[in-house]
Coordinates of C-alpha atoms in Angstrom, one line a residue:
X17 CA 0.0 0.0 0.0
X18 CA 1.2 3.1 -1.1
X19 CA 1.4 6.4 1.8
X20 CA -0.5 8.3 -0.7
X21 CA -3.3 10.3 -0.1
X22 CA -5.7 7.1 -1.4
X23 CA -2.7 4.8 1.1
X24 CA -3.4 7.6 3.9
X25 CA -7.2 7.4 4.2
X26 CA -7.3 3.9 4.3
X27 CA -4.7 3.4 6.8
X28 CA -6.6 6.1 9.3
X29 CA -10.1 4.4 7.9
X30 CA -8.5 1.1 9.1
X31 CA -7.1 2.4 12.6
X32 CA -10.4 4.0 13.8
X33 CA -12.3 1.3 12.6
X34 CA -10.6 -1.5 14.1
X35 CA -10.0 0.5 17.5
X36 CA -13.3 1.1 17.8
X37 CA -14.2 -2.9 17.0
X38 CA -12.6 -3.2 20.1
X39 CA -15.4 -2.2 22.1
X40 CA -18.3 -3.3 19.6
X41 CA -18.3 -6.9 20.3
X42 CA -17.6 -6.7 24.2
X43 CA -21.0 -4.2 24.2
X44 CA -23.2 -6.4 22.2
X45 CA -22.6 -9.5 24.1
X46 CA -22.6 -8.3 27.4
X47 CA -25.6 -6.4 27.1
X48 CA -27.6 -9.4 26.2
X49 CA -25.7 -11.7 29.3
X50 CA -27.0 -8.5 31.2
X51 CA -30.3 -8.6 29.8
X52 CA -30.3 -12.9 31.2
X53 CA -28.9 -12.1 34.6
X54 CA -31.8 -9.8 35.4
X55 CA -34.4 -12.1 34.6
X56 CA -32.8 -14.4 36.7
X57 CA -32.9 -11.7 39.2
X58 CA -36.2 -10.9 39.0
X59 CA -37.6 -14.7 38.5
X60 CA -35.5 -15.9 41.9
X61 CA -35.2 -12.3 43.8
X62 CA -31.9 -13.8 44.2
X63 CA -29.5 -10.6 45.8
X64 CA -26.7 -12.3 43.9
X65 CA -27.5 -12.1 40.3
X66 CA -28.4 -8.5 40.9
X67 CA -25.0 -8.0 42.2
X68 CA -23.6 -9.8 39.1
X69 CA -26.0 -7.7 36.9
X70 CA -23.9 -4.5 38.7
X71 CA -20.6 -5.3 38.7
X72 CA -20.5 -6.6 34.7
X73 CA -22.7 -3.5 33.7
X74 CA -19.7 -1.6 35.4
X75 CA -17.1 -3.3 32.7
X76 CA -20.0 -2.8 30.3
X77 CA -20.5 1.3 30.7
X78 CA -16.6 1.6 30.4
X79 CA -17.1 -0.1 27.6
X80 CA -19.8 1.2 26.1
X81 CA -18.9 4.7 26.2
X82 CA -15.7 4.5 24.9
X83 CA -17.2 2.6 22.0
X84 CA -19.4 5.6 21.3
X85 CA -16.6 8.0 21.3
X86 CA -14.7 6.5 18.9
X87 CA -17.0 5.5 16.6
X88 CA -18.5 9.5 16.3
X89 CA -15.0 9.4 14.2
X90 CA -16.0 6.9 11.6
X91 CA -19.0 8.3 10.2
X92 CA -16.9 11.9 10.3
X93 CA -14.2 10.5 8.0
X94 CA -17.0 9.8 5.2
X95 CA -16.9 13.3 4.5
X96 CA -13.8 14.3 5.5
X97 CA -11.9 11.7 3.8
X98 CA -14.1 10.3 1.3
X99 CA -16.0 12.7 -0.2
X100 CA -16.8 11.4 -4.0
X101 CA -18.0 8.0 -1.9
X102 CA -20.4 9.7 0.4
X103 CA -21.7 11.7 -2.9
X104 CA -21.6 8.8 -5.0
X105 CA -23.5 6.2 -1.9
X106 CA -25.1 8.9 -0.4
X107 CA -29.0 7.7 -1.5
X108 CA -28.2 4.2 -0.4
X109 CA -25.9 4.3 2.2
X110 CA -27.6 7.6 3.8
X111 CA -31.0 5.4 5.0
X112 CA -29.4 2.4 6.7
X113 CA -27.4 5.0 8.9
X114 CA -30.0 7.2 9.9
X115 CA -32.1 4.3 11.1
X116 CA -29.1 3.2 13.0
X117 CA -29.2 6.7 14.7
X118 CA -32.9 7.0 14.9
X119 CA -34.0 3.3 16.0
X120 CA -30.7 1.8 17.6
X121 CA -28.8 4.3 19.3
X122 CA -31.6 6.7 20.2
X123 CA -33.1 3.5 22.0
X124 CA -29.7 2.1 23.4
X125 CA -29.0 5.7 24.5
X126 CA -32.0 6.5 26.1
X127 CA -32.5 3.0 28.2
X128 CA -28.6 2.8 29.2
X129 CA -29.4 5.7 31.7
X130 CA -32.2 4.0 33.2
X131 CA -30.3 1.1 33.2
X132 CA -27.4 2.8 35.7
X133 CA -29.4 5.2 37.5
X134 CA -32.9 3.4 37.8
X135 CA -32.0 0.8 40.1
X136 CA -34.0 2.7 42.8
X137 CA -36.3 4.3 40.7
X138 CA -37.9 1.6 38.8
X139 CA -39.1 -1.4 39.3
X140 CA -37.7 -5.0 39.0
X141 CA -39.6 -5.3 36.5
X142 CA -39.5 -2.0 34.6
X143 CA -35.7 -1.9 35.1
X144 CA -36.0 -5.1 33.3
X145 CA -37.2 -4.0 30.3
X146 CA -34.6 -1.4 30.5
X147 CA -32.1 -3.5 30.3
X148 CA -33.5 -5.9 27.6
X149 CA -34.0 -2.5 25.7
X150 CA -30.3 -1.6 25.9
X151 CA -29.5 -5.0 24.4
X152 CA -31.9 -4.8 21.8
X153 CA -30.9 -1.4 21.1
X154 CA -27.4 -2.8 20.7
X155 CA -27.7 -5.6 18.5
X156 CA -29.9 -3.1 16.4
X157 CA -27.2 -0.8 16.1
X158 CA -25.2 -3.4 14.6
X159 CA -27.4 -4.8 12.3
X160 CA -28.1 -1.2 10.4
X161 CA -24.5 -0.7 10.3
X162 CA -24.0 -4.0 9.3
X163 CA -27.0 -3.9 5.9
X164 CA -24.9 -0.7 5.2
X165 CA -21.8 -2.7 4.9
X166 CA -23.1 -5.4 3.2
X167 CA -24.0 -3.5 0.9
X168 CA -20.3 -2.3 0.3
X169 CA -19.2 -6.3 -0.2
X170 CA -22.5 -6.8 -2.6
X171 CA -24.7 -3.8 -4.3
X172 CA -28.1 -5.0 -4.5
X173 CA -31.3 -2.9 -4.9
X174 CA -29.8 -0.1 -6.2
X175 CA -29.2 1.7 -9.8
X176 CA -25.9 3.8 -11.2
X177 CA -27.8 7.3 -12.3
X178 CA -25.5 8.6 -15.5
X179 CA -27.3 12.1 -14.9
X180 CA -26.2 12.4 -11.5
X181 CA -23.1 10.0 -10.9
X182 CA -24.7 8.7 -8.3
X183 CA -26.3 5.2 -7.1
X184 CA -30.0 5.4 -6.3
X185 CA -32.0 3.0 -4.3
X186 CA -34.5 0.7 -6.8
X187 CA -35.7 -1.8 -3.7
X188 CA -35.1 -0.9 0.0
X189 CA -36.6 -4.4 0.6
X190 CA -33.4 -5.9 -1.7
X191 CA -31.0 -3.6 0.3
X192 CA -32.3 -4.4 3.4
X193 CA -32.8 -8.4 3.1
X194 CA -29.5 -8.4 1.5
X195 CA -28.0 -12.0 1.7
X196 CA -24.3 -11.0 2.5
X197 CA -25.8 -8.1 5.1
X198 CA -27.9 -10.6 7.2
X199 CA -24.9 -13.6 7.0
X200 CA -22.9 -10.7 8.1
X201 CA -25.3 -9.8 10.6
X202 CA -25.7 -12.9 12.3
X203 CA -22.0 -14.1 12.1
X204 CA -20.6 -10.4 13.7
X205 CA -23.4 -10.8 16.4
X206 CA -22.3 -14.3 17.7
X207 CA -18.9 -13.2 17.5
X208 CA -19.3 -10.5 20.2
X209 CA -21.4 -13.3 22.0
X210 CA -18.3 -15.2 22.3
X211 CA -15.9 -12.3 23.4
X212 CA -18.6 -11.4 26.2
X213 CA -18.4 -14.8 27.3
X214 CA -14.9 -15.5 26.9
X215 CA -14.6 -11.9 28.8
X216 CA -16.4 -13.0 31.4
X217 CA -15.3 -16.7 32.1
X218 CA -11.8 -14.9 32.2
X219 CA -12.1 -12.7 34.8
X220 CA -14.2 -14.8 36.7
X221 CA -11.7 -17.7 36.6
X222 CA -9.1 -15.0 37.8
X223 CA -11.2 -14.3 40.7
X224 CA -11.3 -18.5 41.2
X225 CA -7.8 -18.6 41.2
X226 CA -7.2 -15.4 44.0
X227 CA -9.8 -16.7 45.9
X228 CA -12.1 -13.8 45.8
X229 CA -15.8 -13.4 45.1
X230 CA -16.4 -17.4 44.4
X231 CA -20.3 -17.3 44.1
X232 CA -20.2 -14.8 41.8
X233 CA -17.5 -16.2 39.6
X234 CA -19.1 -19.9 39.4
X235 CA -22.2 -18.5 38.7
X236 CA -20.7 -16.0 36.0
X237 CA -19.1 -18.8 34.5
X238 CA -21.9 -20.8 34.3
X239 CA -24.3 -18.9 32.4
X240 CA -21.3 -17.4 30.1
X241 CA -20.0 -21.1 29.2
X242 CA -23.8 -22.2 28.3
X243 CA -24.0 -18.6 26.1
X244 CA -20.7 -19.1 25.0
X245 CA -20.4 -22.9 23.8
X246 CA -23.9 -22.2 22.1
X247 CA -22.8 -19.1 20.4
X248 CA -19.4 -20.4 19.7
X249 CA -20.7 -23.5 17.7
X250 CA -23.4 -20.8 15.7
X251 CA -20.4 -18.7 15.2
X252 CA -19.0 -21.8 13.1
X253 CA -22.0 -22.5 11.3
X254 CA -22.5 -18.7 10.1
X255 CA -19.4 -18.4 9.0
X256 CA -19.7 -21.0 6.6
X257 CA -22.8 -19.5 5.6
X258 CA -20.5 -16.3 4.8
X259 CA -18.4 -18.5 2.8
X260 CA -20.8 -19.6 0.8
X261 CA -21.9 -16.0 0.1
X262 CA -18.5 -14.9 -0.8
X263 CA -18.3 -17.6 -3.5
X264 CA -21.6 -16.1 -5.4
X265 CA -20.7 -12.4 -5.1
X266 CA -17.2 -11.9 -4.2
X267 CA -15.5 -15.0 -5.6
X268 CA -11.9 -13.1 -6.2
X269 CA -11.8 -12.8 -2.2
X270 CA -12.7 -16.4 -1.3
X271 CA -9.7 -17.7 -4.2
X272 CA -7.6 -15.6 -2.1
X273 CA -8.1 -16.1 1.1
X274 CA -7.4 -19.8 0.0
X275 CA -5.0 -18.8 -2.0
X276 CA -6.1 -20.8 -4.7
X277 CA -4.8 -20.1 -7.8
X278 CA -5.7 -22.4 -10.0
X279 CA -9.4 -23.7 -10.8
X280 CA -9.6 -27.2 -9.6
X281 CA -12.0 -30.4 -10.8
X282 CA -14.9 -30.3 -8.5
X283 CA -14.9 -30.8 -5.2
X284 CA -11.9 -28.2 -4.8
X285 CA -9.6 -29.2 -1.6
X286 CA -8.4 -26.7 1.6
X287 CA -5.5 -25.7 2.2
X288 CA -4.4 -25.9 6.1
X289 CA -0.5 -24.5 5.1
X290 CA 0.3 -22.6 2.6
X291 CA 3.1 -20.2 1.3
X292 CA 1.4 -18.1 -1.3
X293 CA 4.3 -16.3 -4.2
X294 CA 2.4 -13.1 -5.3
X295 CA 5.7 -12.9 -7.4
X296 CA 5.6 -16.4 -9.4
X297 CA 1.5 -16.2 -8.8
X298 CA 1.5 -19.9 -7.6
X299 CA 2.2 -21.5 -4.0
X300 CA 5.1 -22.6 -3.1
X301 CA 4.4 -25.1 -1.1
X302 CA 0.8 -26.4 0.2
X303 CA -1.2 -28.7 2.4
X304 CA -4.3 -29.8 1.2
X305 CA -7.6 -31.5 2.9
X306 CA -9.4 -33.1 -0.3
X307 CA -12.9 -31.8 -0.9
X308 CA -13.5 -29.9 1.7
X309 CA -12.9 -26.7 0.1
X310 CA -16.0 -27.2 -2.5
X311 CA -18.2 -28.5 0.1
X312 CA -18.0 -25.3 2.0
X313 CA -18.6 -23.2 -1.0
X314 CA -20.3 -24.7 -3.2
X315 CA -22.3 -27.1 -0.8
X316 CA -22.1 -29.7 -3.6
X317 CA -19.6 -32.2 -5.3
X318 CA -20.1 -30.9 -8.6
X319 CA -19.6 -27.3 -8.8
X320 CA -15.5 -25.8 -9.5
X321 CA -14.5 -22.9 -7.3
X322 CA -12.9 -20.1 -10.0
X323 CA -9.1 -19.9 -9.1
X324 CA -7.1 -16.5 -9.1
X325 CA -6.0 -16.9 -12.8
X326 CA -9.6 -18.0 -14.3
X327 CA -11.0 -14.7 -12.3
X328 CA -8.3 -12.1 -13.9
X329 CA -9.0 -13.5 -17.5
X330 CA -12.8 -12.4 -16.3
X331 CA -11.3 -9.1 -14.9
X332 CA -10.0 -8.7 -18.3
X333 CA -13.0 -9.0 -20.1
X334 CA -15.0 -7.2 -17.8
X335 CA -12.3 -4.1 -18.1
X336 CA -12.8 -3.9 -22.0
X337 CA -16.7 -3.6 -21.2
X338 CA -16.5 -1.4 -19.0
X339 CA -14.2 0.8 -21.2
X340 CA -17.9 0.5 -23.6
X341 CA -19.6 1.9 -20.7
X342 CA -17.1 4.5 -20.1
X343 CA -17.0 5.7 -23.5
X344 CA -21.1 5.5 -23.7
X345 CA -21.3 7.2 -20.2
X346 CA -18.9 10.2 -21.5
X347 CA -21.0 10.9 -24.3
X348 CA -24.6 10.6 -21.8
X349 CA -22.7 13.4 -20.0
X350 CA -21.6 15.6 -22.8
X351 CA -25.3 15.3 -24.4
X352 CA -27.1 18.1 -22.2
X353 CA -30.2 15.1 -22.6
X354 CA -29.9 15.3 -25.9
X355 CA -28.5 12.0 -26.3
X356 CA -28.3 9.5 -28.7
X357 CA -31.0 6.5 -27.6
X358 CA -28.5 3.8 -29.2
X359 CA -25.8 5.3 -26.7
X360 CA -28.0 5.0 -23.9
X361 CA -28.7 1.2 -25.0
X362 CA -25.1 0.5 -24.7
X363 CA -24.7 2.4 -21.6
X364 CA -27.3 -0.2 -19.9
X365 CA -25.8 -3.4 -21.7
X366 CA -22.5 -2.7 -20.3
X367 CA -22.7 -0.5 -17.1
X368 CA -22.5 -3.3 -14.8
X369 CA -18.8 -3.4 -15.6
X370 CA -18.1 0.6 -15.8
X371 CA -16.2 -0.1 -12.1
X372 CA -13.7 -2.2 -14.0
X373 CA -12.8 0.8 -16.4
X374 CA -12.0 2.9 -13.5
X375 CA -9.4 0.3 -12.9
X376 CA -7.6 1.1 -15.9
X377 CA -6.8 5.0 -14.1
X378 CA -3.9 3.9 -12.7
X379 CA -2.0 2.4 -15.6
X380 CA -3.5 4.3 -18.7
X381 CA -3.6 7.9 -19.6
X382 CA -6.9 7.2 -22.0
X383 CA -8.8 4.3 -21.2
X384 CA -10.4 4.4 -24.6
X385 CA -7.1 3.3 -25.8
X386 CA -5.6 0.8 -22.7
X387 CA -3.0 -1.5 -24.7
X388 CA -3.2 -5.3 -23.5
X389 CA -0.5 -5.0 -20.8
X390 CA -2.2 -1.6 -19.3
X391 CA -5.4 -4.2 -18.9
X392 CA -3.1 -7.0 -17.8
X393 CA -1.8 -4.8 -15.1
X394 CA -5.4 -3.3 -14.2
X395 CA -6.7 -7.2 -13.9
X396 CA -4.1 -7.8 -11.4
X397 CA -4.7 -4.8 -9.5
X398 CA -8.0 -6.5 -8.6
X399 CA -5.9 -9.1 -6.7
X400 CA -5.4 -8.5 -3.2
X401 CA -2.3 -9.6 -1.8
X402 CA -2.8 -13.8 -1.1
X403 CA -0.7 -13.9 1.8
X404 CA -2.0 -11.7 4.8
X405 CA -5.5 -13.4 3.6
X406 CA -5.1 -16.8 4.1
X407 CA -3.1 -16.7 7.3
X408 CA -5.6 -14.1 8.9
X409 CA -8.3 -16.1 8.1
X410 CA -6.6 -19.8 9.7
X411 CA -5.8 -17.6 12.9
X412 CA -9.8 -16.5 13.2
X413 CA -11.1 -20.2 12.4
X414 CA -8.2 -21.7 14.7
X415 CA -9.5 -19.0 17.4
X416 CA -12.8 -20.4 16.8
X417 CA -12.8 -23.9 17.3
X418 CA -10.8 -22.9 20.5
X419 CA -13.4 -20.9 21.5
X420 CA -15.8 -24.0 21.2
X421 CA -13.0 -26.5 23.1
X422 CA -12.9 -23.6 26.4
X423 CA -16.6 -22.6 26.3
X424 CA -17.6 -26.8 26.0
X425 CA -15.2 -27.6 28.8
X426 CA -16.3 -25.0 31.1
X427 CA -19.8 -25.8 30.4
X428 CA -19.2 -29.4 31.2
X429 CA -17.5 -28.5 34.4
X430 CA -20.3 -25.8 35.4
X431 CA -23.1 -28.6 34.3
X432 CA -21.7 -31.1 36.3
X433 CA -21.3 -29.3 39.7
X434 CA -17.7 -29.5 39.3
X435 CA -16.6 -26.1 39.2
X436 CA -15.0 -26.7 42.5
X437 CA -12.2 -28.9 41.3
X438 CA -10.9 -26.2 38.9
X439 CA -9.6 -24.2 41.9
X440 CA -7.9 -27.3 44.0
X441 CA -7.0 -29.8 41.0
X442 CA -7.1 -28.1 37.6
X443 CA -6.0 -24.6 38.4
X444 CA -4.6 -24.5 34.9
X445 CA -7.1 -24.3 33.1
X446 CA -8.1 -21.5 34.9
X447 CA -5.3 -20.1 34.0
X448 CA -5.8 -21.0 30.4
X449 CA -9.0 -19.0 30.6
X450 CA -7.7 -15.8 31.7
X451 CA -4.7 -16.2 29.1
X452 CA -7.5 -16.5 26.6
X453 CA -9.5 -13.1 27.4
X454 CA -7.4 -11.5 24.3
X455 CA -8.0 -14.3 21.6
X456 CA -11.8 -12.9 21.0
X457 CA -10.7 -9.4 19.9
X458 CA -7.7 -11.1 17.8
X459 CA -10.4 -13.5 15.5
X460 CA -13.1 -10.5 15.4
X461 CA -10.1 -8.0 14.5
X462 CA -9.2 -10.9 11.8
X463 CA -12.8 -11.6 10.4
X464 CA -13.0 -7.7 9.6
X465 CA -9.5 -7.5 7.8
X466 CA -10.5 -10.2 5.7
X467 CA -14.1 -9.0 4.8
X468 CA -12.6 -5.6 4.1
X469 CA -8.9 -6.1 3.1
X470 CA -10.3 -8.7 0.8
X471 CA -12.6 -6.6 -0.6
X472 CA -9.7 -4.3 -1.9
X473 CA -9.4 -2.6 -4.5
X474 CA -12.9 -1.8 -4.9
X475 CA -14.9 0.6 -2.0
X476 CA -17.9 -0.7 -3.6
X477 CA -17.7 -4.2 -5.0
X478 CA -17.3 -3.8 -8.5
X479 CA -18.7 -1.1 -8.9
X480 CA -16.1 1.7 -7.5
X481 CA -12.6 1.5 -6.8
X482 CA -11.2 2.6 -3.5
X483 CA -8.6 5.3 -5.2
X484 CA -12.0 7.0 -6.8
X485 CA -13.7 7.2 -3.9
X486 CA -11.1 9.8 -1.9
X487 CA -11.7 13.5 -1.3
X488 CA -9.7 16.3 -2.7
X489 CA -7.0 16.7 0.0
X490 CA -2.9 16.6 0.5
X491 CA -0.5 14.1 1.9
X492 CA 0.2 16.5 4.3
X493 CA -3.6 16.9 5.6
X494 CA -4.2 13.3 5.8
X495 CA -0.6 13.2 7.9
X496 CA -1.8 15.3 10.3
X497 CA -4.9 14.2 10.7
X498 CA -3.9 10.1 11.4
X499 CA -1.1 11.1 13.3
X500 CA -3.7 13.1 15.7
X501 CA -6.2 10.1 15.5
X502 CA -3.3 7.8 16.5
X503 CA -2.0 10.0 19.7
X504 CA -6.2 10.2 20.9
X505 CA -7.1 6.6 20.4
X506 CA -3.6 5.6 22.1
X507 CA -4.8 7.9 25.0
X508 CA -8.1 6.2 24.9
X509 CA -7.1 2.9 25.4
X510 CA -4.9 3.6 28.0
X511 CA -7.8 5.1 29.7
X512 CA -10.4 2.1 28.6
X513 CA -7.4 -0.7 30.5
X514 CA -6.6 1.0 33.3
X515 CA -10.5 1.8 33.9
X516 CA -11.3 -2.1 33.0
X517 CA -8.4 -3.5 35.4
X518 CA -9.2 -0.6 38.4
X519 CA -13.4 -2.5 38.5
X520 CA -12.1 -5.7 38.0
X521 CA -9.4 -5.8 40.9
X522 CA -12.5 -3.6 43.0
X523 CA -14.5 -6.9 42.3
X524 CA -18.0 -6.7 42.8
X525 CA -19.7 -5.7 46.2
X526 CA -20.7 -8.8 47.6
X527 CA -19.3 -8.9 51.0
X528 CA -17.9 -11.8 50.6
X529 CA -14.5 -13.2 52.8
X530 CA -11.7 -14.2 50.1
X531 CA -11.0 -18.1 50.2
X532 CA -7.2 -19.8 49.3
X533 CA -7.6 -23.0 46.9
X534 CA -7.6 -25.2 50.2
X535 CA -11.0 -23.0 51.9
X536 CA -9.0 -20.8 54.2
X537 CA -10.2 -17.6 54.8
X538 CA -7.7 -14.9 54.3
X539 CA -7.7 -10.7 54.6
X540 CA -7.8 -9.4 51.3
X541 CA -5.4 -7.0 50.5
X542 CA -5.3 -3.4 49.4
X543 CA -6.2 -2.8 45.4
X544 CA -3.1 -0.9 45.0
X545 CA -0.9 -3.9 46.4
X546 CA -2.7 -6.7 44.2

């Protein structure tokens, strides 16, 4: 990636974005283990789970407000940043995010005060619904943001305007029901499932090995293994649904993110190792599971997945159609309306592949006249780089399956009423849990580099690139302004850990006497000295 201006405003797109992932998935899923604590609560009237309800909305208002802050920034950058994309996206893109604001956040906003402050104000069952509404306002909020974006990785129910350069919305039923948004949807929701769980068995197993607040932490890991394990194994299962997307709409990432560059007979085979050669365009060496590959995406035994190669030669021919488009689209906008009616037919024939044209920018003066090698080189532009692909994705499925081993095990243990043993005879897997509290934010920081690093170089799958979608500004601007983002965010997190580690060493307010591993009583000793 070059440290251009187009370089720039992705890498400070990327920064904000992924810092402020860290808080998204933590917020939805603790807001709905909230949500189940308090109607334990108020079904038993158990003083307990309403001090568990306290303590983990502590973690969760750090949490959510810093989430908040930083992702103000996101929708700022749209304009600041990338200008021709917010004019060009504007009809489309403009209605998912105002419901987000009006529906979601309004809501999650409104109800997150009662939750804090209504504890003596409400009653159990009006605080209740406050809380459900907070998680309902949450998940919401993701799933507006997340039709918006799935949009991005697959344009459906939506027009390209000649007139106006713009895209226009044909079917807000299409855009909303969106097959790649709602796999999305339900795949990025589980996924902050499992970091709330895997959050919350890790601290509480931290509190099991100091001997502190036990009844809390067997109870919190009970109910986050069963939501856990369960959301862990869905987490699985979605993803191959996402997989299965990507092979009908974006087929260039999936050969990538295998790194398969060839088209193989049908059923294609994984590859568990790999060393991809974006030089020699082959691998240098490879592992492969047989079949597997085309069951996943194809979901049969006789369909061939399109290798890297096969899907340039279509890049190609796409490119010299969308040169047609270009040239017909020129004329539409030279015409005043007075325009030619056979122009306009070839216009629609071919304007499906008028992205692929902008391509050509880069490497031609005049795409009216691209020689063969300026299209060769615009074809392969349309290849992201192999290697950061498929190991990013191996680390987020290996994080996965992990996720269901932990989760299963600590359900087992919590099912069976042996919880106990983990403090006296299996301390280290209690130890393996809190080890493990990172490895969430790792595969959910993964799964959104490949569904947006893989989406490169288009901003809009094939239909804009990335480098046309920038604002008019100067190395020099876009320095500044990522270097400023960098030195806030760093002070944010810094705030955001030492916040998170202050609460969880405070524990939660349960009066109870700390216990060694063998049942002795000891005298807890001062925060500042744990």
């Amino acid at each position: 990636m070059e440290l251009d201006v187009v370089g720039l405003s992705r890498l400070q797109f990327a920064m904000t974005a992924l810092y402020h992932f860290l808080f998204v998935p933590l917020t939805i899923g603790l807001s709905v283990l909230l949500a189940t604590m308090e109607t334990v609560y108020v079904m038993t009237g158990r003083e307990v789970w309403k001090r568990m309800v306290k303590f983990w909305g502590t973690l969760f208002g750090i949490n959510f407000v810093l989430g908040v802050a930083t992702g103000l920034t996101m929708e700022f950058q749209f304009g600041m940043n990338w200008a021709y994309f917010s004019q060009y996206v504007g009809d489309v893109f403009g209605a998912p995010l105002a419901i987000e604001g009006l529906m979601a956040f309004f809501m999650e906003a409104t109800f997150v005060g009662l939750f804090f402050f209504g504890w003596d104000k409400l009653s159990k069952r009006q605080h209740l619904a406050a809380t459900w509404a907070v998680a309902m306002g949450t998940n919401l909020s993701a799933l507006w943001i997340l039709i918006a974006n799935g949009w991005m990785q697959h344009p459906v129910g939506s027009d390209f305007n000649p007139e106006t350069m713009r895209m226009e919305v044909t079917s807000f039923f299409e855009v909303l029901f969106n097959p790649v948004a709602q796999a999305k949807f339900v795949h990025t929701v589980s996924a902050g499932y499992v970091t709330a769980a895997m959050f919350m068995i890790g601290i509480s197993a931290w509190y099991m090995l100091k001997g502190r607040h036990i009844a809390i932490a067997r109870r919190s890991i009970a109910i986050a293994s069963a939501f856990g394990f369960a959301s862990a194994l869905s987490v699985v299962v979605l993803g191959d649904e996402s997989g299965y997307e990507a092979n009908l709409s974006q087929k260039m990432k999936l050969a990538t993110i295998e790194a398969m560059w060839e088209t193989e007979p049908a059923p294609a085979a994984f590859n568990i190792v790999a060393v991809p050669n974006m030089v020699t365009r082959e691998n240098d060496f490879a592992i492969e599971v047989p079949y597997v590959m085309g069951l996943i995406a194809t979901r049969s035994l006789t369909e061939e997945i399109p290798g890297i190669h096969e899907l340039v030669e279509a890049s190609k021919d796409r490119i010299r159609q969308g040169v047609i488009a270009w040239e017909a689209l020129q004329k539409i906008r030279s015409g005043n309306g007075d325009v030619d009616p056979a122009v306009r037919e070839t216009f629609l024939i071919n304007q499906h592949n008028l992205g692929y044209a902008y391509l050509l920018l880069p490497f031609a003066e005049d795409p009216l006249n691209a020689t063969n090698e300026e299209i060769d080189a615009a074809a392969w532009s349309a290849v992201p780089n192999v290697w950061p692909m498929f190991y990013a994705f191996r680390v987020m499925v290996a994080c996965g399956f992990f996720f269901i081993l932990l989760t299963g095990v600590f359900f087992f243990m919590a099912s069976s009423g042996r919880l106990e043993k983990l403090r006296t005879k299996q301390r280290w897997l209690l130890h393996v849990a809190v080890w493990s509290i990172p490895l969430p934010w790792l595969a959910c920081e993964m799964g959104w580099f490949i569904a947006e690093y893989g989406r490169q170089p288009w901003i809009i799958e094939g239909m804009l690139p990335t480098a046309q979608a920038v604002s008019s500004l100067s190395v020099l601007e876009v320095l500044l302004t990522l270097t400023g983002f960098v030195l806030l965010y760093s002070v944010l997190l810094v705030i955001e850990v030492t916040l998170m580690i202050k609460y969880v060493k405070k524990g939660p307010d349960d009066g109870e006497v700390p216990r060694t591993p063998s049942g002795r009583t000891v005298t807890p000793m001062p925060i500042a000295a744990e």
